[in-house]
Coordinates of C-alpha atoms and ligand atoms in Angstrom, one line a residue:
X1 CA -4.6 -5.1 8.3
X2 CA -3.3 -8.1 10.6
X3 CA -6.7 -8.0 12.5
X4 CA -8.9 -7.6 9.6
X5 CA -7.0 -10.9 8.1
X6 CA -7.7 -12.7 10.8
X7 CA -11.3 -11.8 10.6
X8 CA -11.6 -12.8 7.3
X9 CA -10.2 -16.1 8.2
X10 CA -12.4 -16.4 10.7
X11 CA -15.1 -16.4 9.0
X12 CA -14.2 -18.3 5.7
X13 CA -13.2 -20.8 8.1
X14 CA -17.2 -21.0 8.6
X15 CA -18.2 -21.0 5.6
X16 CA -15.8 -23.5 4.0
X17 CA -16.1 -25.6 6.9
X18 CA -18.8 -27.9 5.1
X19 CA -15.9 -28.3 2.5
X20 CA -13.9 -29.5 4.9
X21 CA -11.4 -26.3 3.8
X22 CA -9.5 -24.5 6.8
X23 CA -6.9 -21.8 6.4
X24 CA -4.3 -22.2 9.0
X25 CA -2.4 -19.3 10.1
X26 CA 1.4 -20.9 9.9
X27 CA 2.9 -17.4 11.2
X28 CA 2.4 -14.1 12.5
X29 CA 4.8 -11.3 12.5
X30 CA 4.5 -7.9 14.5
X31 CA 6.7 -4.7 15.0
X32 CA 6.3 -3.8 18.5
X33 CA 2.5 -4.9 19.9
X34 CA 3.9 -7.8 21.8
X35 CA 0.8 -9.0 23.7
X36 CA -2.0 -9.0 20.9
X37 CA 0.7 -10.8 18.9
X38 CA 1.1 -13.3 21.9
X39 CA -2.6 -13.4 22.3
X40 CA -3.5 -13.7 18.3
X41 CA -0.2 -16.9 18.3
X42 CA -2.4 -18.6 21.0
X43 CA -5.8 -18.1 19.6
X44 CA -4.4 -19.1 16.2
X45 CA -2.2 -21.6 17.4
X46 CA 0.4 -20.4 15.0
X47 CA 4.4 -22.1 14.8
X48 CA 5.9 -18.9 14.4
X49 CA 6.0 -15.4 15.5
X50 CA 8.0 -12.9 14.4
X51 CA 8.9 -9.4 16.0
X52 CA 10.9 -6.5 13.9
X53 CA 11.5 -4.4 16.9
X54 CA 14.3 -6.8 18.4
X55 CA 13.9 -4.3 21.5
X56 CA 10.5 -6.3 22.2
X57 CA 12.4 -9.8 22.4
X58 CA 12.3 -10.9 25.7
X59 CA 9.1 -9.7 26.5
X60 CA 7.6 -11.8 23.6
X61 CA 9.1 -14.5 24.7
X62 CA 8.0 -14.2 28.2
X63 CA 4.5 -13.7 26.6
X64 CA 4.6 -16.9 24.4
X65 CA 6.3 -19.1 26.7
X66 CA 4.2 -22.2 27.0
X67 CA 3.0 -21.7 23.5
X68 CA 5.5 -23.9 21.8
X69 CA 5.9 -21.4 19.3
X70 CA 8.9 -20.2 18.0
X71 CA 10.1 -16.9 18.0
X72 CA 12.0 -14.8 14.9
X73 CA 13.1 -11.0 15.3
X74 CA 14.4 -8.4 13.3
X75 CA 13.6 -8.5 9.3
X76 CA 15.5 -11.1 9.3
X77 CA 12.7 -12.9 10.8
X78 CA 10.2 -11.9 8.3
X79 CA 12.7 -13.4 5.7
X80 CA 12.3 -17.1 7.5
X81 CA 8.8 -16.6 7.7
X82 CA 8.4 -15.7 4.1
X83 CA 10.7 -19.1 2.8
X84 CA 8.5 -21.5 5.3
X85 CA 7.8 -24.5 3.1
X86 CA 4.6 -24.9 5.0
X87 CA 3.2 -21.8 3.7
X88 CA 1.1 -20.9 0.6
X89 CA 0.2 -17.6 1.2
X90 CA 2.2 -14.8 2.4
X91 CA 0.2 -11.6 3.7
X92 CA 2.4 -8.7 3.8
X93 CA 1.7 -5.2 5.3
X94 CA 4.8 -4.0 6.6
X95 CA 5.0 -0.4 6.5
X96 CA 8.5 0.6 5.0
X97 CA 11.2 -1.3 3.6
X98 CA 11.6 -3.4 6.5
X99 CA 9.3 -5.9 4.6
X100 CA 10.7 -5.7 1.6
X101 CA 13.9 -8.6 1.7
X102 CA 10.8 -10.8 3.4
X103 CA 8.6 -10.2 0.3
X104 CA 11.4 -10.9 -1.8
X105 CA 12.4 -13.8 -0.5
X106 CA 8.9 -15.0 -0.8
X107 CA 9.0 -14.2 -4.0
X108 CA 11.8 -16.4 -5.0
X109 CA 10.4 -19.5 -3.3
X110 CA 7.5 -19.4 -5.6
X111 CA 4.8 -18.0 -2.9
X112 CA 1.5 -16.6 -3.6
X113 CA 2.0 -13.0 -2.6
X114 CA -1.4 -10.8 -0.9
X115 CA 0.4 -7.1 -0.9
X116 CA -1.2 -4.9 1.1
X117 CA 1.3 -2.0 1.5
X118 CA 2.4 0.1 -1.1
X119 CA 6.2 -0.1 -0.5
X120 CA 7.1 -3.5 -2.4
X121 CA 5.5 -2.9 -5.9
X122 CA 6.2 0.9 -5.6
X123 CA 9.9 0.7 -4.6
X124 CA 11.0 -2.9 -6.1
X125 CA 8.1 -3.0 -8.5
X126 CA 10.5 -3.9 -11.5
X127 CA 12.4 -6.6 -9.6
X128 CA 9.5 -8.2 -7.6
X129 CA 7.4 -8.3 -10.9
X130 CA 10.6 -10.2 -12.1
X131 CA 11.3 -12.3 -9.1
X132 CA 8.1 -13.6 -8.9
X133 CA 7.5 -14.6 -13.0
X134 CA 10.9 -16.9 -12.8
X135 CA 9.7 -18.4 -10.0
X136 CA 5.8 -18.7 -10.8
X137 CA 4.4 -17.5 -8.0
X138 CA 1.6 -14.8 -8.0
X139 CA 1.0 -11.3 -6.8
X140 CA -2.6 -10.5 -5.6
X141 CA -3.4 -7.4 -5.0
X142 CA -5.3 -6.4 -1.6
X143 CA -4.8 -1.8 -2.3
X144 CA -8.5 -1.9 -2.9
X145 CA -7.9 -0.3 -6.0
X146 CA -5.7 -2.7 -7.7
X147 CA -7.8 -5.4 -6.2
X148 CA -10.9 -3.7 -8.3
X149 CA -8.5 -3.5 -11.2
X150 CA -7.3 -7.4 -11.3
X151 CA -11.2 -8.1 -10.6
X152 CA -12.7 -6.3 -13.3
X153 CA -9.4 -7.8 -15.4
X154 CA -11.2 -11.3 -15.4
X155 CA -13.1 -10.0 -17.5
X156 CA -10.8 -10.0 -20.5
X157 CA -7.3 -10.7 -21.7
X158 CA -4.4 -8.7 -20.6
X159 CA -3.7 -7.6 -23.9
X160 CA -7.2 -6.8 -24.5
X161 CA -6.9 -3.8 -22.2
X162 CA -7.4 -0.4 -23.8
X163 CA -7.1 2.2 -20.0
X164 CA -6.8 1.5 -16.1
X165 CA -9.0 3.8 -14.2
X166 CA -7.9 4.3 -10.9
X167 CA -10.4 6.2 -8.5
X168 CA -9.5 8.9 -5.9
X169 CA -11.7 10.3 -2.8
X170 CA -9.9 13.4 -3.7
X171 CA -8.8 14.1 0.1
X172 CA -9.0 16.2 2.7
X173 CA -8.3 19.1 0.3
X174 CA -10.5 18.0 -2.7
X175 CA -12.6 21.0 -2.7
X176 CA -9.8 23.3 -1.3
X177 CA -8.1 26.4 -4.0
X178 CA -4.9 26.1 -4.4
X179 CA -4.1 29.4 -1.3
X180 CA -6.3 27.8 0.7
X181 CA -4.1 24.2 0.7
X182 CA -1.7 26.9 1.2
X183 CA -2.4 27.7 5.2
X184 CA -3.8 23.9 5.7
X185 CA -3.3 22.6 8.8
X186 CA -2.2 19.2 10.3
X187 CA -5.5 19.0 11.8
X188 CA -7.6 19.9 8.5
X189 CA -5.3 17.2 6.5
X190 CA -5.8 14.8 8.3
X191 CA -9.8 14.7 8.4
X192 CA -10.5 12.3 5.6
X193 CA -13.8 11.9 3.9
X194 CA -14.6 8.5 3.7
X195 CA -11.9 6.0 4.1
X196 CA -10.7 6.1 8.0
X197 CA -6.9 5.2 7.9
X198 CA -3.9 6.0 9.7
X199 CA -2.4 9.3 9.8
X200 CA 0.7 9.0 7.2
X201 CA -2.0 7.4 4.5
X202 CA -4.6 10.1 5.3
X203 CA -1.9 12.9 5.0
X204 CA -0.7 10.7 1.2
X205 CA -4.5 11.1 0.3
X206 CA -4.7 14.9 1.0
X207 CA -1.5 15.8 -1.0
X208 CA -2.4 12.5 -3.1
X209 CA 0.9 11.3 -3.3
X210 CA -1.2 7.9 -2.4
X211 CA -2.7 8.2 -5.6
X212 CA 0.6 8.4 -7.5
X213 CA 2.0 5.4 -5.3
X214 CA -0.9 3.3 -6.5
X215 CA 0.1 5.0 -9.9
X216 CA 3.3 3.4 -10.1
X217 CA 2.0 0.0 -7.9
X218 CA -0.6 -0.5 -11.2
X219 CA 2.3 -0.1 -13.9
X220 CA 4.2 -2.7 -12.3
X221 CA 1.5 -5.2 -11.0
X222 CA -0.6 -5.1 -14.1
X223 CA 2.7 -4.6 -16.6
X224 CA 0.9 -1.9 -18.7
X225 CA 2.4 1.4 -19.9
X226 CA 2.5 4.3 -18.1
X227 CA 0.1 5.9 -20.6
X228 CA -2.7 3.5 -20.1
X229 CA -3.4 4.4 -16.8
X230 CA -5.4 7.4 -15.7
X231 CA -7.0 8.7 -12.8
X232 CA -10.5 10.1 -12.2
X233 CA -11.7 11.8 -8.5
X234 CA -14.6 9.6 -7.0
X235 CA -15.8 11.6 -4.4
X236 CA -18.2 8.4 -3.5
X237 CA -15.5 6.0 -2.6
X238 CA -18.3 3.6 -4.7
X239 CA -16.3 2.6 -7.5
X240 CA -13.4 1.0 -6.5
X241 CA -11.4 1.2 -9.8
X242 CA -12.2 0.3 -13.2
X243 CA -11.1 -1.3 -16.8
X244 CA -11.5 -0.3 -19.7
X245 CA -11.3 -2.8 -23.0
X246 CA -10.3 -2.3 -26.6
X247 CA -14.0 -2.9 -27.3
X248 CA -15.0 0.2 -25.3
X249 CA -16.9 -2.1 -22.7
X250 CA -15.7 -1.0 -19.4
X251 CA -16.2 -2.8 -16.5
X252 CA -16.1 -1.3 -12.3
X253 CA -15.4 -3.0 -9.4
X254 CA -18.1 -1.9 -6.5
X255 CA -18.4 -2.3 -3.0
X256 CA -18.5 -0.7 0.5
X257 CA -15.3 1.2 1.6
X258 CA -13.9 -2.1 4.0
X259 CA -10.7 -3.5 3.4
X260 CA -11.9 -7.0 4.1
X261 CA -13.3 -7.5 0.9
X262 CA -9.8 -7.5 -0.8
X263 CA -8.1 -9.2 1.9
X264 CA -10.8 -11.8 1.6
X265 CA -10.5 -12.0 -2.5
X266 CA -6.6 -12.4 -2.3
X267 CA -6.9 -15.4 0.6
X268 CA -9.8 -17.6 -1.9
X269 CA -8.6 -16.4 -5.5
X270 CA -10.2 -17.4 -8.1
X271 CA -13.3 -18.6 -6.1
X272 CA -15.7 -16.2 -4.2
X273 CA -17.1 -16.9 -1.0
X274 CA -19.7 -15.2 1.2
X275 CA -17.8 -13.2 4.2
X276 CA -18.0 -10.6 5.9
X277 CA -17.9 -7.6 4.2
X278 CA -21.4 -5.7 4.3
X279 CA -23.2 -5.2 1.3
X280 CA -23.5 -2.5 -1.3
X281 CA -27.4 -1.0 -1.5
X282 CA -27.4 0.6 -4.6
X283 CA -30.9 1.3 -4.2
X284 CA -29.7 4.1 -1.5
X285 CA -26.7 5.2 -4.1
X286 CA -28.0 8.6 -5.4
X287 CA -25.2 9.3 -7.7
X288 CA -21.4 8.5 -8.8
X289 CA -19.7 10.9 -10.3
X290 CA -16.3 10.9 -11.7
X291 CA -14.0 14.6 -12.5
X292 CA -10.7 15.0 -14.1
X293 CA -8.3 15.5 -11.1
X294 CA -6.8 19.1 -10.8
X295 CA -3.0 18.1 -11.6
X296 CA -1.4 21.8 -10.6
X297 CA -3.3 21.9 -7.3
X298 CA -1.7 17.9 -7.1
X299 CA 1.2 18.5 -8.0
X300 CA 2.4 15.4 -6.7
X301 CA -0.2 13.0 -8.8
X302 CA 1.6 15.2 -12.0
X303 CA 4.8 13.6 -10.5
X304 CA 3.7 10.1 -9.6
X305 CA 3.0 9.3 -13.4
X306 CA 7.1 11.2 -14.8
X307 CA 8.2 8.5 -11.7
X308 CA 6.4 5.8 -12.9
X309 CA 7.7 6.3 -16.0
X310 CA 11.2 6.9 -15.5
X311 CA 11.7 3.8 -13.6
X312 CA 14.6 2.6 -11.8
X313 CA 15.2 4.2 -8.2
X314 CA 13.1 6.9 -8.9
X315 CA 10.3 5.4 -7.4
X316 CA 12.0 4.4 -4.2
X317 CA 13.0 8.0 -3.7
X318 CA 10.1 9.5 -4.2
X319 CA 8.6 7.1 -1.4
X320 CA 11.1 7.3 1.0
X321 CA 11.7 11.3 0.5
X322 CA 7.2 11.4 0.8
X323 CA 7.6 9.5 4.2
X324 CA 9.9 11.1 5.4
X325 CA 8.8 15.0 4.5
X326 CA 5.1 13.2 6.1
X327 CA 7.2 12.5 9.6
X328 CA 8.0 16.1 9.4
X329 CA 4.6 17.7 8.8
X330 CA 2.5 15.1 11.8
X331 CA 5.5 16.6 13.9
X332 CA 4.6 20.5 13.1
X333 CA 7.8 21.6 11.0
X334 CA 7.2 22.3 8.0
X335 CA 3.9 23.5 6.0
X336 CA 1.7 21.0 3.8
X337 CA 3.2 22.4 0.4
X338 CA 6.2 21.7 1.9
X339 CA 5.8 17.8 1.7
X340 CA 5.7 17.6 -2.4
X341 CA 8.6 20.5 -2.5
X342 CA 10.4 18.3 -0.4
X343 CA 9.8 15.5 -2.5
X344 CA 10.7 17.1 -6.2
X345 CA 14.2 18.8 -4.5
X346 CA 15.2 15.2 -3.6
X347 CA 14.2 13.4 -7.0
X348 CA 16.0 16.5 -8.5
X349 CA 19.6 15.7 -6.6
X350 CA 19.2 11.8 -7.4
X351 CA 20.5 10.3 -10.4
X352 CA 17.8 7.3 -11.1
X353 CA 19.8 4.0 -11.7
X354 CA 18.0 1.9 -14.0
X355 CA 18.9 -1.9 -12.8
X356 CA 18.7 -2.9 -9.1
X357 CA 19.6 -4.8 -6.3
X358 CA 17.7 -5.1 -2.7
X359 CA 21.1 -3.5 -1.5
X360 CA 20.5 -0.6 -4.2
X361 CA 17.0 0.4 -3.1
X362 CA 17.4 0.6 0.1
X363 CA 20.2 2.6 0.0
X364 CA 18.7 4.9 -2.6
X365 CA 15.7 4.7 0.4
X366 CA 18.1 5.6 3.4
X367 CA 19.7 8.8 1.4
X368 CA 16.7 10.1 0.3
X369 CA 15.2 9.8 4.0
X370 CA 18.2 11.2 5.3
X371 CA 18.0 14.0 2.4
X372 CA 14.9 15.1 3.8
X373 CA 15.6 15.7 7.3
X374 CA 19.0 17.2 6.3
X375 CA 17.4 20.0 4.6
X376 CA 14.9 20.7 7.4
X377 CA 17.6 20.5 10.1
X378 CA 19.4 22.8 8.0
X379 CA 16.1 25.5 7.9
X380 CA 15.5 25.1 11.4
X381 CA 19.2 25.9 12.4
X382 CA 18.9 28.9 9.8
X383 CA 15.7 30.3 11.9
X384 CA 16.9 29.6 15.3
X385 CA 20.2 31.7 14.4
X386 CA 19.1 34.5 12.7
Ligands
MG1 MG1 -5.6 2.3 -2.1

């Protein structure tokens, strides 16, 4: 996501240039890649750098000496980064919570806010959404599917909205039966049809516990019920997401499957300027279709939307319990099904508070984590001694 940013800045930089308009990248923050971060501070000439894995420290600032740039660690350093006066725009893809004081704290100082990740509107959706109206700042979306939905929203009022669709790939196990999703494999979830991500969001998009994230990301970044919002599979990966309005008019968002047309949106919102993201043809489109997902084979889409609504730490425990029942399937423990049985036992043993603090979710985050590898520890002991 970092890279792709700076790619699109790169080349708005170009074609704003006869403006005389030049995004400046204040600061850059990284978990453990020490010398591209070192390497992107230079090129960028950026004033700060910050580095979550405080284990990296001194070799960053070996790397950056001579930069004149100064260096932050821990998430403590995102926090600084995310109250600089001199920035506008805050870019945030931390995977985790270890983002999620930053983005808060960004919040509160009035920032506009380009989320990437799913974590800060699916686990603090309520009290972000909150943060960020009493301090006027703004939440842009850059999940390609919300970005479709807030650009096909500029088409009407808020209140004018009738349904938010949100399109799905399907997966890995789209076309799969139920027994057959059964015996998957780690290799077999994790090839993806069209979008090429990272293993943990390729293994959310076979069980589609993506989907429900974005689910629950949509009723708190567009403030709509729960019951307005559907989702349809798009096997095409075409149509981004879609609108629908009282007046029955519905209007789609369209483009190639590349991230930096989002990314490039959120950065020059409400203009539009040419980039780099390649162009649709729909000359050599043959069709788009749209089916009713299958909500007992995805089980964990049927749960998404009773999360969404519930509210309150619900949501943070399903995410933490999904990432952490993911860590365990990529490492060969447990079976696919596992991951959303995993998922429901922990939701069943929480009891959802409704208002929250920071301090709250990310305790409600670190038990349900901790829930999840308890359980298997437990299994695996079970096995080995009997
Ligand atoms: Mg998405």
């Amino acid at each position: 996501m970092g890279k792709n940013a700076l790619r699109v800045i790169d080349a708005l930089n170009s074609s704003l240039a006869g403006e005389n308009i030049r995004y400046e990248v204040t600061a850059l923050s990284a978990h453990s890649s020490v010398e591209l971060l070192a390497e992107q501070a230079r090129k960028y000439n950026a004033k700060f750098i910050a580095i979550t894995n405080t284990d990296y420290v001194e070799e960053l600032e070996r790397l950056a000496s001579g930069l004149g740039v100064e260096i932050l660690c821990g998430p403590e350093g995102l926090v600084e980064i995310g109250e600089l006066e001199e920035v506008d725009i805050v870019l945030t893809a931390v995977v985790g919570t270890a983002g999620l004081g930053a983005v808060l704290a960004a919040a509160k100082k009035g920032k506009t806010l380009a989320i990437a990740n799913k974590e800060p509107l699916v686990a603090a959706g309520e009290l972000l959404t909150k943060t960020v109206r009493e301090s006027g700042g703004m939440i842009l979306p850059v999940d390609s599917e919300h970005s479709a939905i807030f650009q096909a929203m500029q088409a009407g009022r808020a209140d004018e909205v009738s349904r938010i669709i949100l399109t799905a790939s399907g997966g890995a196990f789209r076309d799969y039966t139920i027994e057959e999703i059964e015996k998957a494999t780690v290799e077999e979830a994790l090839s993806h049809p069209t979008w090429d991500m990272g293993p943990k969001v390729t293994i959310d998009s076979a069980t589609m516990v993506n989907k429900a994230l974005e689910v629950i990301e949509a009723r708190w970044l567009f403030d709509v019920p729960v019951e307005k919002i559907e989702v349809l599979i798009h096997p095409e990966s075409v149509v981004h997401s879609l609108v629908e309005f009282v007046d029955g008019s519905v209007i789609a968002q369209m483009g190639r499957p590349d991230m930096c047309l989002p990314i490039q949106y959120a950065l020059t919102y409400p203009r539009r300027v040419a980039g780099i993201a390649e162009h649709l043809k729909l000359d050599e489109l043959s069709k788009l279709t749209f089916a009713r997902p299958d909500m007992e084979k995805f089980r964990a889409l049927a749960l998404g939307f009773e999360v969404a609504k519930t509210g309150g730490t619900a949501a943070v425990v399903f995410n933490a319990a999904n990432e952490a029942a993911v860590e365990e399937f990529l490492a060969g423990r447990i079976k696919f099904v596992r991951i959303i049985e995993l998922i429901e036992e922990c939701l069943s043993k929480h009891s959802v508070k409704k208002s929250m603090s920071l301090e709250e979710l990310l305790e409600a985050d670190a038990w349900a984590r901790e829930e999840v590898h308890k359980s298997i520890r437990a299994q695996v002991q079970k096995s080995t001694s009997g």
